[in-house]
mmCIF file of C-alpha atoms in Angstrom:
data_model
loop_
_atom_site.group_PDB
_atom_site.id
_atom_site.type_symbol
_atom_site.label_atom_id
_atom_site.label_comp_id
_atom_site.label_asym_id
_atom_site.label_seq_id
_atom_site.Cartn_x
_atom_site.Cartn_y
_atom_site.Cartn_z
ATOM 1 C CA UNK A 1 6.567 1.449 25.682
ATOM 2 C CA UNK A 2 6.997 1.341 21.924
ATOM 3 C CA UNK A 3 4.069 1.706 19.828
ATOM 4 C CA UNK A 4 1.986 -1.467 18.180
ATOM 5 C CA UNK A 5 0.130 -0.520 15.026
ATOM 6 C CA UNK A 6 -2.405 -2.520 14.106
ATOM 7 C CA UNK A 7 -2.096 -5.784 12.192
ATOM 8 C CA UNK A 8 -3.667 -5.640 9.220
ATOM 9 C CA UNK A 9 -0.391 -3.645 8.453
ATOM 10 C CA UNK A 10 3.059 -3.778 10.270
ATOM 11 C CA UNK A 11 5.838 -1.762 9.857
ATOM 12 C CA UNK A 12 8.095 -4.616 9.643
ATOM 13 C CA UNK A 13 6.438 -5.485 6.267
ATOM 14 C CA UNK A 14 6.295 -2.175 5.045
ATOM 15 C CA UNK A 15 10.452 -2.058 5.331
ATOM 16 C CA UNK A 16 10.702 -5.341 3.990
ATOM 17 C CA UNK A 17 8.947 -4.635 0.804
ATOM 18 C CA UNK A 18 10.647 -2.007 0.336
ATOM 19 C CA UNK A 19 8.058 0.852 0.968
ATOM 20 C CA UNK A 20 10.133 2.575 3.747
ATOM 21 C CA UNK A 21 13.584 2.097 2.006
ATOM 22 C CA UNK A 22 15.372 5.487 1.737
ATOM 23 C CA UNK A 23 15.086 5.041 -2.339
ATOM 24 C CA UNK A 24 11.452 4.419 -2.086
ATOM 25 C CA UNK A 25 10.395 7.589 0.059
ATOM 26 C CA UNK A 26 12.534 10.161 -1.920
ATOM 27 C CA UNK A 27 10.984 9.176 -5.139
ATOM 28 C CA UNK A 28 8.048 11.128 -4.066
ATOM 29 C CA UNK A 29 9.309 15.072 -3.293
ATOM 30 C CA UNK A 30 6.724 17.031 -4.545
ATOM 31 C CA UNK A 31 8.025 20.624 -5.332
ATOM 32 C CA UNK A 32 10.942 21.875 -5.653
ATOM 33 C CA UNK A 33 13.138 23.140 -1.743
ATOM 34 C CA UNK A 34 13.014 26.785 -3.119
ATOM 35 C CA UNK A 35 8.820 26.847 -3.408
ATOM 36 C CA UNK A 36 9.241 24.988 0.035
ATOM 37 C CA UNK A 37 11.172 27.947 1.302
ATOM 38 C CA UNK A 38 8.863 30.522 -0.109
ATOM 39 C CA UNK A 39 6.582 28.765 1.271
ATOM 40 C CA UNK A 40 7.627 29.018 4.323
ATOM 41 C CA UNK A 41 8.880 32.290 4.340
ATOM 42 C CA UNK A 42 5.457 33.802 3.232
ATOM 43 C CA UNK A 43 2.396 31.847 4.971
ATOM 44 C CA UNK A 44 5.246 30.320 8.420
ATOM 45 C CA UNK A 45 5.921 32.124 11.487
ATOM 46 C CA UNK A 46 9.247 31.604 13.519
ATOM 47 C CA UNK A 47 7.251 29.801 15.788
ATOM 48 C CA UNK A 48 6.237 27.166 13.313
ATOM 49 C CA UNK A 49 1.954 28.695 13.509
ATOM 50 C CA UNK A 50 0.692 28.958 9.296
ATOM 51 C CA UNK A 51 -0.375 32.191 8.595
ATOM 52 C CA UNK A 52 -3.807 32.547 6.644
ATOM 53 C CA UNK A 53 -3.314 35.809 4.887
ATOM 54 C CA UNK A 54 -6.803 36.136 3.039
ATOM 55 C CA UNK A 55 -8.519 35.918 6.851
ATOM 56 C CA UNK A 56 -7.015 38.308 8.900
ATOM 57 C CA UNK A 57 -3.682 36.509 9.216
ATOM 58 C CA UNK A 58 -5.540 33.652 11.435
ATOM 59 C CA UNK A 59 -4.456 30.374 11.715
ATOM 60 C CA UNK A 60 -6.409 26.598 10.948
ATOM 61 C CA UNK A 61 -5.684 23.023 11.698
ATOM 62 C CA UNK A 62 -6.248 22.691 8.116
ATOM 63 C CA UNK A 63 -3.008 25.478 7.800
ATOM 64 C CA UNK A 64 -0.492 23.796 10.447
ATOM 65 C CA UNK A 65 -1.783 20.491 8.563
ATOM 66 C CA UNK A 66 -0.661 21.626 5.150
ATOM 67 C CA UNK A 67 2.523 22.748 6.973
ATOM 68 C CA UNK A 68 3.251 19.619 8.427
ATOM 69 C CA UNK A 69 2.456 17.581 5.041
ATOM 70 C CA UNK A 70 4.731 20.200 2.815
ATOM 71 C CA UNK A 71 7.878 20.171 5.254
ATOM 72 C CA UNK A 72 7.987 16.847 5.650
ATOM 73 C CA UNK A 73 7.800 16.152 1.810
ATOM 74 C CA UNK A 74 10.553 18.479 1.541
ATOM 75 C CA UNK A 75 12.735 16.122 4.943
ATOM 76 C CA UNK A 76 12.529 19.380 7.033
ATOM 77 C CA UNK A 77 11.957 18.439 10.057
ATOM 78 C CA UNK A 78 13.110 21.239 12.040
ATOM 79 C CA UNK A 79 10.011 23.004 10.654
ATOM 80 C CA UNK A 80 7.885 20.229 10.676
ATOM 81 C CA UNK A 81 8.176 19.696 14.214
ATOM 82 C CA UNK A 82 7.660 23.872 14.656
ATOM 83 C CA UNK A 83 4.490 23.359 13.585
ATOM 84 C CA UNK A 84 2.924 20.328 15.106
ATOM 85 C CA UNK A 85 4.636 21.478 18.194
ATOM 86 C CA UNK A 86 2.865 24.793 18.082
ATOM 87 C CA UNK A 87 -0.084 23.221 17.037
ATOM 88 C CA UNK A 88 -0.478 20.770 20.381
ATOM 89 C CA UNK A 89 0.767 24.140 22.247
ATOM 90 C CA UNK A 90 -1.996 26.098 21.159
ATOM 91 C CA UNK A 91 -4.866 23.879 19.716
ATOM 92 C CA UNK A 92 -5.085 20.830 21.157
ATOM 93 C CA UNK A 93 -8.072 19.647 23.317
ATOM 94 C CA UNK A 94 -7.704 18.969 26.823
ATOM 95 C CA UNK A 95 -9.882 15.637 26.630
ATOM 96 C CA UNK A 96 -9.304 13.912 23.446
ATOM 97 C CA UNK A 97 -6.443 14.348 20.847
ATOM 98 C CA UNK A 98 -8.339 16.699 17.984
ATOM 99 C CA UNK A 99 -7.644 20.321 17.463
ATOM 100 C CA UNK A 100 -9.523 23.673 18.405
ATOM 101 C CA UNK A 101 -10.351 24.635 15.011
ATOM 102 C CA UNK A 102 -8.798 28.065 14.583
ATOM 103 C CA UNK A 103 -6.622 30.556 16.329
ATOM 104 C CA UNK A 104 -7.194 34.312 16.199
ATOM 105 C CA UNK A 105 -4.141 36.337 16.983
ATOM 106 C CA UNK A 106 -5.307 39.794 17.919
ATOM 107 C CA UNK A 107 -8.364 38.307 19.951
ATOM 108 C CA UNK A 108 -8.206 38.399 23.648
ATOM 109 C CA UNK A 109 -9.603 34.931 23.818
ATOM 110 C CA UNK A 110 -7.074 33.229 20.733
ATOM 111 C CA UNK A 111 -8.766 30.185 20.866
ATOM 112 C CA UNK A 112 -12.677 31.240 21.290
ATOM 113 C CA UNK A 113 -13.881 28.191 19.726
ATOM 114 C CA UNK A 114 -13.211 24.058 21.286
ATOM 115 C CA UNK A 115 -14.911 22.904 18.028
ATOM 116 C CA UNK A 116 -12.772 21.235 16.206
ATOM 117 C CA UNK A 117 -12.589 21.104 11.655
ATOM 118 C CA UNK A 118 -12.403 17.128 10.973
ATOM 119 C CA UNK A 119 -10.455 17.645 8.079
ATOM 120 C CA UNK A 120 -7.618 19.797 9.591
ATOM 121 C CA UNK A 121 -7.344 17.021 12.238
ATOM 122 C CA UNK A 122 -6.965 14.382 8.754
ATOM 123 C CA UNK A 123 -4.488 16.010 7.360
ATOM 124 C CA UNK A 124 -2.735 16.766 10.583
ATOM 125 C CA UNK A 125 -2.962 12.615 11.066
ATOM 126 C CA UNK A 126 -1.608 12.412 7.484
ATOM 127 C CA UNK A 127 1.508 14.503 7.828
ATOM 128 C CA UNK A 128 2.481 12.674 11.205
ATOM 129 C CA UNK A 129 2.109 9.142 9.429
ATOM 130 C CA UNK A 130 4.345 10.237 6.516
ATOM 131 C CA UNK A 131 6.467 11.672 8.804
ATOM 132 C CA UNK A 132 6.655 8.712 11.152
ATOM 133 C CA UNK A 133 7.448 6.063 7.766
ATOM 134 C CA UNK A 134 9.831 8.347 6.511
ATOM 135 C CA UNK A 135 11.686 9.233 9.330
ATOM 136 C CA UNK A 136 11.088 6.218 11.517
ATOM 137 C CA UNK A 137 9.648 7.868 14.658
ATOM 138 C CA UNK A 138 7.560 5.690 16.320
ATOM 139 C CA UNK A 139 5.778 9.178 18.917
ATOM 140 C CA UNK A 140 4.720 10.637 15.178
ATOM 141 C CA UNK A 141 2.844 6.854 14.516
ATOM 142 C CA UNK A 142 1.743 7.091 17.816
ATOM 143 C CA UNK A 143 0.237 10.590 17.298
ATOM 144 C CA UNK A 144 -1.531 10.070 14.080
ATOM 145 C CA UNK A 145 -3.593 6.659 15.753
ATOM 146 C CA UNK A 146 -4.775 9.283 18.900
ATOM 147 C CA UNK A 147 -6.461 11.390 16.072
ATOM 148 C CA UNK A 148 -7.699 8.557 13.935
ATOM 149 C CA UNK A 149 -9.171 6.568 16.855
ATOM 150 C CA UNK A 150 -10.715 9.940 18.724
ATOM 151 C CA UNK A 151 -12.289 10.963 14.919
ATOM 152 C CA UNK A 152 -13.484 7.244 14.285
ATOM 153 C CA UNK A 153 -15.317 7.286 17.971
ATOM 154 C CA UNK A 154 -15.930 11.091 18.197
ATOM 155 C CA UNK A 155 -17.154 12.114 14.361
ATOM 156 C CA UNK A 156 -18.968 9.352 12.550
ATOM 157 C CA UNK A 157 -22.654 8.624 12.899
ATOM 158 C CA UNK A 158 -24.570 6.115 10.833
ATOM 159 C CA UNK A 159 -26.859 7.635 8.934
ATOM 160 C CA UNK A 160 -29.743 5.979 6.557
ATOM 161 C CA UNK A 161 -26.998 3.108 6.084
ATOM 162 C CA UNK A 162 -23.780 5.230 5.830
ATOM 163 C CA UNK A 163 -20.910 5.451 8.268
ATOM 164 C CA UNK A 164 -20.821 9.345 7.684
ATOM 165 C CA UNK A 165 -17.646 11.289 8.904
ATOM 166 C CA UNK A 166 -19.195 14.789 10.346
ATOM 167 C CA UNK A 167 -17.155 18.049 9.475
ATOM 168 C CA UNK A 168 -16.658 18.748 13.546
ATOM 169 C CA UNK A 169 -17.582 17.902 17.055
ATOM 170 C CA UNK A 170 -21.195 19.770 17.243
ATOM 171 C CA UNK A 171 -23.336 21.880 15.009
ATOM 172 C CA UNK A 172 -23.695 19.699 12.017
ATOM 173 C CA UNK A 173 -26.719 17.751 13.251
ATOM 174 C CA UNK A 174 -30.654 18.947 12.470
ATOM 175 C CA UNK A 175 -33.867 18.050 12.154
ATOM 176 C CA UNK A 176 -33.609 16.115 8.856
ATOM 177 C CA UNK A 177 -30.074 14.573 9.235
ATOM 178 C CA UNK A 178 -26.782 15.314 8.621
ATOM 179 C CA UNK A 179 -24.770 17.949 6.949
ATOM 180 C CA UNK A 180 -21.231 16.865 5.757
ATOM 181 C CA UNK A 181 -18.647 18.588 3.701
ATOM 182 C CA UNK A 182 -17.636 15.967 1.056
ATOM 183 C CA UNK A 183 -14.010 17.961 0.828
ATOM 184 C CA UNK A 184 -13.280 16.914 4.462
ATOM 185 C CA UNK A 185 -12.776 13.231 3.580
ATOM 186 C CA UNK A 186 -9.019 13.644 2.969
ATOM 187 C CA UNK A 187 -8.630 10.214 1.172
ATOM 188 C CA UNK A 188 -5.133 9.432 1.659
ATOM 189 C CA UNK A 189 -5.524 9.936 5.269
ATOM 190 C CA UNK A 190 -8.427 7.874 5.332
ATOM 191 C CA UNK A 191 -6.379 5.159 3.423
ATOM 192 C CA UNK A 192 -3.274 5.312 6.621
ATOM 193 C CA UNK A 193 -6.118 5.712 9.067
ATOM 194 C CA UNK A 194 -6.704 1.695 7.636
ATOM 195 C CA UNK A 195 -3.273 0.561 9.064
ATOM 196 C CA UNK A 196 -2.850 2.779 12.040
ATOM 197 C CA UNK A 197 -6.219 1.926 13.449
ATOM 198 C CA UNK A 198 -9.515 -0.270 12.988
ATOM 199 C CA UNK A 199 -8.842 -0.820 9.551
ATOM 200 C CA UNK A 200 -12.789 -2.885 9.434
ATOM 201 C CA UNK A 201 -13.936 0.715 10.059
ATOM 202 C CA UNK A 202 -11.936 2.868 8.194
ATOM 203 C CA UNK A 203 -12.567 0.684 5.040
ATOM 204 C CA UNK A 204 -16.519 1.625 5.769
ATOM 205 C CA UNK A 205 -16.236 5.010 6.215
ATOM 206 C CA UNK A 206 -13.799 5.306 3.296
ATOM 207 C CA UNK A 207 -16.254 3.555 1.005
ATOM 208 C CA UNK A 208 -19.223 5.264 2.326
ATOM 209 C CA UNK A 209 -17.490 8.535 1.684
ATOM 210 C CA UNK A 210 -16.672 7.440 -1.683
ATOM 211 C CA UNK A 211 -20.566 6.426 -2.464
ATOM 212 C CA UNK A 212 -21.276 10.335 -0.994
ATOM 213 C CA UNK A 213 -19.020 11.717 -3.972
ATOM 214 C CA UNK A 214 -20.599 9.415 -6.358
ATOM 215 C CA UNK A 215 -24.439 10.135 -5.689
ATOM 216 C CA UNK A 216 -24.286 13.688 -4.320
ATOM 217 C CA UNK A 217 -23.209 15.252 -7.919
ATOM 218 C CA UNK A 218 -25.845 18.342 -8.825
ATOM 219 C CA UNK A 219 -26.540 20.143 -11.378
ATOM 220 C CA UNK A 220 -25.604 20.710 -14.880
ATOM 221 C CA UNK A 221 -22.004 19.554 -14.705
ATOM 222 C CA UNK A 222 -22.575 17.101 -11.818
ATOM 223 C CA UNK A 223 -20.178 17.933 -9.147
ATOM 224 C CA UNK A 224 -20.408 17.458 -5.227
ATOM 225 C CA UNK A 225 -21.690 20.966 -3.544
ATOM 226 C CA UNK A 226 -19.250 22.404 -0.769
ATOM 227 C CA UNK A 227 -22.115 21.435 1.948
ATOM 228 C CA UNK A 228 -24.276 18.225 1.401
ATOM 229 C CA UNK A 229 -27.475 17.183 3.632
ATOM 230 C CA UNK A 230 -27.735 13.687 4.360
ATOM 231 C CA UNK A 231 -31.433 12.489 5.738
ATOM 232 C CA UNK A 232 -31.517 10.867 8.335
ATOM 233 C CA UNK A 233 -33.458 7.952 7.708
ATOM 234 C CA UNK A 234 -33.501 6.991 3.975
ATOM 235 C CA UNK A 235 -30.057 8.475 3.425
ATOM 236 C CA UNK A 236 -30.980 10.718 0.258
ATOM 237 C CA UNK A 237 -28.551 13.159 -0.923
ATOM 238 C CA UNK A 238 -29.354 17.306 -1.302
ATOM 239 C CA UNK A 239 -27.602 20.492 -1.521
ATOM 240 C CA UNK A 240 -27.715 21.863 2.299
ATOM 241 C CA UNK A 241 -30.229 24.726 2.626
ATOM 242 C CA UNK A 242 -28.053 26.430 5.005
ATOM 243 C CA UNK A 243 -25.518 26.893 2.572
ATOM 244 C CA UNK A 244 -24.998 28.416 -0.994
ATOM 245 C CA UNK A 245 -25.582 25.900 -3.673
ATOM 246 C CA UNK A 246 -22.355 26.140 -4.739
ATOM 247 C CA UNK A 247 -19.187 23.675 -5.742
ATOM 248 C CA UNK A 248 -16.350 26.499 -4.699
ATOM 249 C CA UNK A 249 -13.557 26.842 -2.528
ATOM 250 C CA UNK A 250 -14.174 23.741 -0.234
ATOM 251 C CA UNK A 251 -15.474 21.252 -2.959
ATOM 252 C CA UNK A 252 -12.444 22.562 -5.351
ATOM 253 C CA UNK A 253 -10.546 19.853 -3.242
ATOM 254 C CA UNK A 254 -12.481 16.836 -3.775
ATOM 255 C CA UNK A 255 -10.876 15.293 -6.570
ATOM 256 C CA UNK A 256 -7.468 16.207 -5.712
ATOM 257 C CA UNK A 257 -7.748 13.875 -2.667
ATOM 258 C CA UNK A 258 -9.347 11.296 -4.911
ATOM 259 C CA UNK A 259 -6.868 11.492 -7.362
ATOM 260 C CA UNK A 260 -4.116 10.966 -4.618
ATOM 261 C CA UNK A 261 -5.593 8.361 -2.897
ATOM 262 C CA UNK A 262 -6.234 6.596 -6.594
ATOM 263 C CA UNK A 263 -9.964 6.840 -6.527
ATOM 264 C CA UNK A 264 -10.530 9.019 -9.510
ATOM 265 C CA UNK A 265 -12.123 6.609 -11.372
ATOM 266 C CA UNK A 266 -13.506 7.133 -14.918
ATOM 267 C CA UNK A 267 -17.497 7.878 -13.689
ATOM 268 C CA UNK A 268 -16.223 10.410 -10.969
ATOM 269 C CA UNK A 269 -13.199 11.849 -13.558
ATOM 270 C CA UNK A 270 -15.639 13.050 -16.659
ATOM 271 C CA UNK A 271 -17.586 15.469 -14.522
ATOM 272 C CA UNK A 272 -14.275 17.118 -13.161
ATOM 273 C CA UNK A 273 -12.720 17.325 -16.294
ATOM 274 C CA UNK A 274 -15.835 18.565 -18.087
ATOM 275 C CA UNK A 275 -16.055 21.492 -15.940
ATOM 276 C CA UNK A 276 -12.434 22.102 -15.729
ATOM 277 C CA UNK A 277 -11.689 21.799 -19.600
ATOM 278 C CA UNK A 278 -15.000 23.761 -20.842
ATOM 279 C CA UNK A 279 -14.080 27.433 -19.792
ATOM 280 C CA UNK A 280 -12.039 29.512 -22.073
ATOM 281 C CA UNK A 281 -8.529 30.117 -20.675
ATOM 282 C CA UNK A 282 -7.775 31.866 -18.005
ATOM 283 C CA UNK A 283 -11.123 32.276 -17.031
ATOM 284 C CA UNK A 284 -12.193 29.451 -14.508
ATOM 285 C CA UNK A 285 -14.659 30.515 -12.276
ATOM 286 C CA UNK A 286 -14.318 30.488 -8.167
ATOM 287 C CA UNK A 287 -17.674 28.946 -8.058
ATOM 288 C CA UNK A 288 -21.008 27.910 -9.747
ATOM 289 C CA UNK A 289 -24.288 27.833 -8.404
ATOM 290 C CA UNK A 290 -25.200 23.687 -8.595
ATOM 291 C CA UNK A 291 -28.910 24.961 -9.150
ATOM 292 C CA UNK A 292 -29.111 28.081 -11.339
ATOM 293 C CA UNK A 293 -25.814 27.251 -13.402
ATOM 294 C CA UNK A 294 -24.341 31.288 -12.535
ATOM 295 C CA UNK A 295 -20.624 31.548 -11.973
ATOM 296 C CA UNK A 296 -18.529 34.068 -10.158
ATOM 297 C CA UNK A 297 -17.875 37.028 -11.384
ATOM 298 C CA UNK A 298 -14.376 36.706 -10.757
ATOM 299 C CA UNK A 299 -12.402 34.247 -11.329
ATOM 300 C CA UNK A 300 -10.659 31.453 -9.871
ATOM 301 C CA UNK A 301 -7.345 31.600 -7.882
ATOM 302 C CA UNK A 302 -4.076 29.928 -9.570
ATOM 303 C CA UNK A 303 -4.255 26.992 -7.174
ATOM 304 C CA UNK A 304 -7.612 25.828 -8.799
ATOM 305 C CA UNK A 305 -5.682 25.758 -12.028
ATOM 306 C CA UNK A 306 -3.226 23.686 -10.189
ATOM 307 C CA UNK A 307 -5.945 21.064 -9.087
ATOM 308 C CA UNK A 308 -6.911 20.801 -12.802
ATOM 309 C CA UNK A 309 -3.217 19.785 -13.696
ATOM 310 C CA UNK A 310 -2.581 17.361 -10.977
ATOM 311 C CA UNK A 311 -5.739 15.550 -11.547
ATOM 312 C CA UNK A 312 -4.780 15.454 -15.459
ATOM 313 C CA UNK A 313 -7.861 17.553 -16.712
ATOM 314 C CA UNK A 314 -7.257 18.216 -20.317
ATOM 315 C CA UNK A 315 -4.323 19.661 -21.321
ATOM 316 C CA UNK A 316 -3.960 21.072 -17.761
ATOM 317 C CA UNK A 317 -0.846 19.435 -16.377
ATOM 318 C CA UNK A 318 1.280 21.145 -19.002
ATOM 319 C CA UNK A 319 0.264 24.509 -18.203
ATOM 320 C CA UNK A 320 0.417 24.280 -14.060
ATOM 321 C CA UNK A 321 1.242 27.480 -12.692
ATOM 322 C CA UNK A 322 4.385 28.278 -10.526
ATOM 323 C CA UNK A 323 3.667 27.618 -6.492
ATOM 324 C CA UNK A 324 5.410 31.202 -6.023
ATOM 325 C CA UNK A 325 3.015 33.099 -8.316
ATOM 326 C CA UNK A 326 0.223 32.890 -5.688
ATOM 327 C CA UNK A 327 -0.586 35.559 -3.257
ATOM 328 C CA UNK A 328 -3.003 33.654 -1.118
ATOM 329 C CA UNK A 329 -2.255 31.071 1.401
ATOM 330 C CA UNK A 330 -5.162 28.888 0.212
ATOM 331 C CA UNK A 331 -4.245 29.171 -3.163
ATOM 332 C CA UNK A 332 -0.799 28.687 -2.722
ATOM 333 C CA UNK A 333 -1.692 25.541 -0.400
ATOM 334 C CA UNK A 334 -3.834 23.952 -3.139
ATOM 335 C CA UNK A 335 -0.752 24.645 -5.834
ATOM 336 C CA UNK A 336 1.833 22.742 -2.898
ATOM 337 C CA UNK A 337 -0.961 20.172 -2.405
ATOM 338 C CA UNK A 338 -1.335 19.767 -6.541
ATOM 339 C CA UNK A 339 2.658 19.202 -6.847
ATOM 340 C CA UNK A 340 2.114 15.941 -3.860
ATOM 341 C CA UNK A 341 -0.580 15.158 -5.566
ATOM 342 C CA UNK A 342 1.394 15.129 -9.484
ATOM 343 C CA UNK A 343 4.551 13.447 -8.163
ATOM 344 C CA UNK A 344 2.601 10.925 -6.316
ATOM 345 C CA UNK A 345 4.175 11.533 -3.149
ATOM 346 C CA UNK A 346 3.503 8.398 -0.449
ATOM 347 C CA UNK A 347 2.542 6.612 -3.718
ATOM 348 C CA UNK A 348 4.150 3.473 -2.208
ATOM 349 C CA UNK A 349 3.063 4.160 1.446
ATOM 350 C CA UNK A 350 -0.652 4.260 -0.130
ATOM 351 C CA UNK A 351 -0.223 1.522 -2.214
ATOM 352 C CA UNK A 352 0.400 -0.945 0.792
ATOM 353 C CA UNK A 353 -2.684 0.696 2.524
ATOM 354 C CA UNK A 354 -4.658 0.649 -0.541
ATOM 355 C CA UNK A 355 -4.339 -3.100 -0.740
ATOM 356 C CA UNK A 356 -6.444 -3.777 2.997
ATOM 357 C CA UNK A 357 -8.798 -1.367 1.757
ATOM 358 C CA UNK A 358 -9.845 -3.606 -1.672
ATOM 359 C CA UNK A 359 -9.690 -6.809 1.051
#
């Protein structure tokens, strides 16, 4: 039976506008096919599972997602489907369609954990819908709905007012509320999660997440901590206790997604680039403490420098550093995800999602 996407959006509109055309959909290749290939070749088993070299060479939804999303910008889809077919192989839950959240290869049990890491199942959603537009396969359409309908029913609570989107299946709830990680609404997921599924909800949850960003900003230079409590009743905003008070390697991705999805507006913008722009060269910190002001005493990873230049901090765009001088699959994922993110890749795709979402 072929697959009916919802109607706020058809498909037959999208190829009539010209969104799907063949012109339209290789405007947006994002790196070049040789960081692609080193890509592959460093952080990609034969087998299609992403290697995360910086944690004992495990492997994360949020890994086989970035896979997915950088081989299909790059029209390979022998390795694209490598990976999401490992991924189903060896992640997928038996009851719904989200992901076991991480696979360790030397344990005896690989797959100790049936929790599942909302944003790895986003961004696996995200590759499949790109995938499906661009390559016209109705099974990938069909496969990114499954995950946006079992996260819609499955993840979000209402809490004090909010349609909140919680970071995983269980352990996220206590006493006072909620605690969500602000980095795991992957905005241009949520924005094709609008025309694949109940767009009325996904428009809630989208701007809900957006009002998150926008009123849980901390200390001196105002930006969203990695973990954020939500109480349960009046819905106000804290760092989590049960975290470090930090904006660091999880928040680091917050306004990349905004800036793809087109939601870095001017009031969210000026923090980012504040703290971007004010360190001396060279010397952006990993993290700083939201409520004492100290830094690292190291500093940050090249891909951090890369989400400065994609989201058109400063003079940072001009200076983005090569995908293949990183060492680290994270930060070499965040330097693929900044050259999407700088080309605009899906820019047109978005842009016909983006216009149910201001309905």
């Amino acid at each position: 039976m072929k697959y009916t996407r919802h109607p706020i959006i058809s498909r037959r509109s999208l190829l009539v506008s010209g969104v799907l055309s063949p012109f339209a959909m290789q405007k947006g290749h994002a790196q070049s096919v040789d960081d692609w290939a080193w890509y592959a070749a460093q952080f990609m088993r034969d087998d299609g599972r992403i290697i995360d070299n910086g944690n004992g060479y495990q492997s994360h939804t949020e890994g086989q997602g970035y896979g997915m999303l950088f081989a299909q910008a790059n029209d390979d889809k022998k390795a694209f489907e490598k990976i999401f077919s490992w991924t189903e192989k060896n992640l997928k839950l038996s009851d719904c369609a989200l992901h076991a959240w991480h696979y360790l290869p030397t344990s005896p049990v690989k797959v100790p954990d049936s929790n599942n890491a909302t944003d790895g199942d986003l961004l696996i959603a995200l590759a499949l819908a790109f995938a499906g537009y661009r390559w016209q396969r109705n099974d990938f359409l069909k496969a990114a709905h499954d995950i946006y309908k079992d996260v819609r029913q499955k993840l979000v609570q209402k809490i004090g007012g909010l349609y909140v989107l919680m970071p995983g299946l269980t352990g996220f709830t206590n006493q006072s509320g909620v605690v969500v990680n602000l980095s795991y609404y992957v905005m241009p997921s949520l924005l094709l999660a609008t025309g694949l599924d109940d767009a009325k909800m996904w428009q809630s949850i989208m701007r809900n997440g957006l009002a998150l960003v926008r009123n849980g900003r901390f200390g001196r230079w105002k930006l969203p901590p990695d973990w954020l409590q939500v109480a349960a009743h009046s819905g106000h905003l804290s760092i989590a206790d049960q975290h470090p008070p930090r904006f660091s390697y999880d928040a680091v991705r917050v306004p990349l997604y905004l800036a793809w999805a087109g939601q870095l507006g001017s009031d969210l913008m000026a923090g980012f680039e504040n703290y971007w722009t004010a360190w001396p060269a060279n010397n952006l910190p990993a993290w700083v403490d939201l409520k004492t002001g100290e830094r690292s005493p190291y500093n940050a990873p090249l891909g951090f420098y890369s989400v400065g230049g994609a989201c058109d901090f400063g003079q940072m765009r001009a200076a983005m550093p090569s995908v293949q001088k990183n060492d680290n699959y994270y930060s070499a994922s965040l330097s693929m995800l900044a050259g999407l993110v700088s080309q605009q890749f899906g820019a047109d795709i978005m842009a016909a999602h983006s216009r149910n979402f201001l309905r």
